[in-house]
Amino acid sequence: MNDNNNNKHPNPALLERFLSVQEKELVMRGKELEIQQQNENNAHEYAKASLQANKEDRELLVDEVIIANLS
């Protein structure tokens, strides 16, 4: 084994660059997670609104059937 490799210190500029890239990746991942969470919230709100609209439509349909049967 070569002892020179064990005593070598990493290039400080390279280490700084690596850490900078890691930081940017973490920030980007955080933003991706925020967007994903917002998309999930939007999908949930849309689903609730859709279910409410379906419920109201069915209630109107039931009312129309009752009125038609009374006539």
PDB file of C-alpha atoms in Angstrom:
ATOM      1  CA  MET A   1       0.000   0.000   0.000  1.00  0.00           C
ATOM      2  CA  ASN A   2       1.214   3.466  -0.782  1.00  0.00           C
ATOM      3  CA  ASP A   3       1.640   5.649   2.312  1.00  0.00           C
ATOM      4  CA  ASN A   4       1.465   8.813   0.214  1.00  0.00           C
ATOM      5  CA  ASN A   5      -2.283   8.335  -0.310  1.00  0.00           C
ATOM      6  CA  ASN A   6      -2.933   8.101   3.437  1.00  0.00           C
ATOM      7  CA  ASN A   7      -1.083  11.345   4.201  1.00  0.00           C
ATOM      8  CA  LYS A   8      -2.663  13.387   1.419  1.00  0.00           C
ATOM      9  CA  HIS A   9      -5.182  16.022   2.425  1.00  0.00           C
ATOM     10  CA  PRO A  10      -8.102  16.755   0.131  1.00  0.00           C
ATOM     11  CA  ASN A  11      -7.809  19.785  -2.071  1.00  0.00           C
ATOM     12  CA  PRO A  12      -9.538  22.618  -0.112  1.00  0.00           C
ATOM     13  CA  ALA A  13     -11.004  24.137  -3.276  1.00  0.00           C
ATOM     14  CA  LEU A  14     -12.392  20.773  -4.306  1.00  0.00           C
ATOM     15  CA  LEU A  15     -13.818  20.210  -0.839  1.00  0.00           C
ATOM     16  CA  GLU A  16     -15.454  23.665  -0.875  1.00  0.00           C
ATOM     17  CA  ARG A  17     -16.937  22.946  -4.303  1.00  0.00           C
ATOM     18  CA  PHE A  18     -18.263  19.595  -3.121  1.00  0.00           C
ATOM     19  CA  LEU A  19     -19.887  21.162  -0.058  1.00  0.00           C
ATOM     20  CA  SER A  20     -21.359  23.947  -2.172  1.00  0.00           C
ATOM     21  CA  VAL A  21     -22.928  21.439  -4.545  1.00  0.00           C
ATOM     22  CA  GLN A  22     -24.279  19.426  -1.611  1.00  0.00           C
ATOM     23  CA  GLU A  23     -25.815  22.559  -0.113  1.00  0.00           C
ATOM     24  CA  LYS A  24     -27.491  23.462  -3.411  1.00  0.00           C
ATOM     25  CA  GLU A  25     -28.837  19.929  -3.766  1.00  0.00           C
ATOM     26  CA  LEU A  26     -30.312  20.062  -0.260  1.00  0.00           C
ATOM     27  CA  VAL A  27     -31.960  23.418  -0.958  1.00  0.00           C
ATOM     28  CA  MET A  28     -33.349  22.085  -4.237  1.00  0.00           C
ATOM     29  CA  ARG A  29     -34.650  18.938  -2.543  1.00  0.00           C
ATOM     30  CA  GLY A  30     -36.350  21.085   0.092  1.00  0.00           C
ATOM     31  CA  LYS A  31     -38.089  23.096  -2.626  1.00  0.00           C
ATOM     32  CA  GLU A  32     -39.139  19.893  -4.394  1.00  0.00           C
ATOM     33  CA  LEU A  33     -40.660  18.613  -1.158  1.00  0.00           C
ATOM     34  CA  GLU A  34     -42.539  21.897  -0.660  1.00  0.00           C
ATOM     35  CA  ILE A  35     -43.945  21.680  -4.193  1.00  0.00           C
ATOM     36  CA  GLN A  36     -44.916  18.045  -3.687  1.00  0.00           C
ATOM     37  CA  GLN A  37     -46.695  18.935  -0.440  1.00  0.00           C
ATOM     38  CA  GLN A  38     -48.563  21.789  -2.153  1.00  0.00           C
ATOM     39  CA  ASN A  39     -49.601  19.466  -4.989  1.00  0.00           C
ATOM     40  CA  GLU A  40     -50.917  16.947  -2.471  1.00  0.00           C
ATOM     41  CA  ASN A  41     -52.820  19.674  -0.633  1.00  0.00           C
ATOM     42  CA  ASN A  42     -54.304  20.919  -3.909  1.00  0.00           C
ATOM     43  CA  ALA A  43     -55.341  17.395  -4.901  1.00  0.00           C
ATOM     44  CA  HIS A  44     -56.989  16.913  -1.516  1.00  0.00           C
ATOM     45  CA  GLU A  45     -58.907  20.190  -1.752  1.00  0.00           C
ATOM     46  CA  TYR A  46     -59.991  19.367  -5.321  1.00  0.00           C
ATOM     47  CA  ALA A  47     -61.212  15.936  -4.223  1.00  0.00           C
ATOM     48  CA  LYS A  48     -63.205  17.441  -1.348  1.00  0.00           C
ATOM     49  CA  ALA A  49     -64.796  20.010  -3.673  1.00  0.00           C
ATOM     50  CA  SER A  50     -65.609  17.306  -6.205  1.00  0.00           C
ATOM     51  CA  LEU A  51     -67.263  15.126  -3.570  1.00  0.00           C
ATOM     52  CA  GLN A  52     -69.279  18.089  -2.304  1.00  0.00           C
ATOM     53  CA  ALA A  53     -70.447  18.894  -5.844  1.00  0.00           C
ATOM     54  CA  ASN A  54     -71.454  15.254  -6.391  1.00  0.00           C
ATOM     55  CA  LYS A  55     -73.376  15.264  -3.115  1.00  0.00           C
ATOM     56  CA  GLU A  56     -75.227  18.444  -4.058  1.00  0.00           C
ATOM     57  CA  ASP A  57     -76.030  17.079  -7.530  1.00  0.00           C
ATOM     58  CA  ARG A  58     -77.469  13.895  -6.034  1.00  0.00           C
ATOM     59  CA  GLU A  59     -79.527  15.853  -3.524  1.00  0.00           C
ATOM     60  CA  LEU A  60     -80.980  17.926  -6.369  1.00  0.00           C
ATOM     61  CA  LEU A  61     -81.703  14.784  -8.352  1.00  0.00           C
ATOM     62  CA  VAL A  62     -83.487  13.200  -5.385  1.00  0.00           C
ATOM     63  CA  ASP A  63     -85.542  16.366  -4.919  1.00  0.00           C
ATOM     64  CA  GLU A  64     -86.483  16.338  -8.614  1.00  0.00           C
ATOM     65  CA  VAL A  65     -87.533  12.688  -8.440  1.00  0.00           C
ATOM     66  CA  ILE A  66     -89.662  13.348  -5.356  1.00  0.00           C
ATOM     67  CA  ILE A  67     -91.330  16.341  -7.032  1.00  0.00           C
ATOM     68  CA  ALA A  68     -91.929  14.322 -10.202  1.00  0.00           C
ATOM     69  CA  ASN A  69     -93.541  11.512  -8.199  1.00  0.00           C
ATOM     70  CA  LEU A  70     -95.819  13.961  -6.387  1.00  0.00           C
ATOM     71  CA  SER A  71     -97.083  15.415  -9.651  1.00  0.00           C
TER      72      SER A  71
END
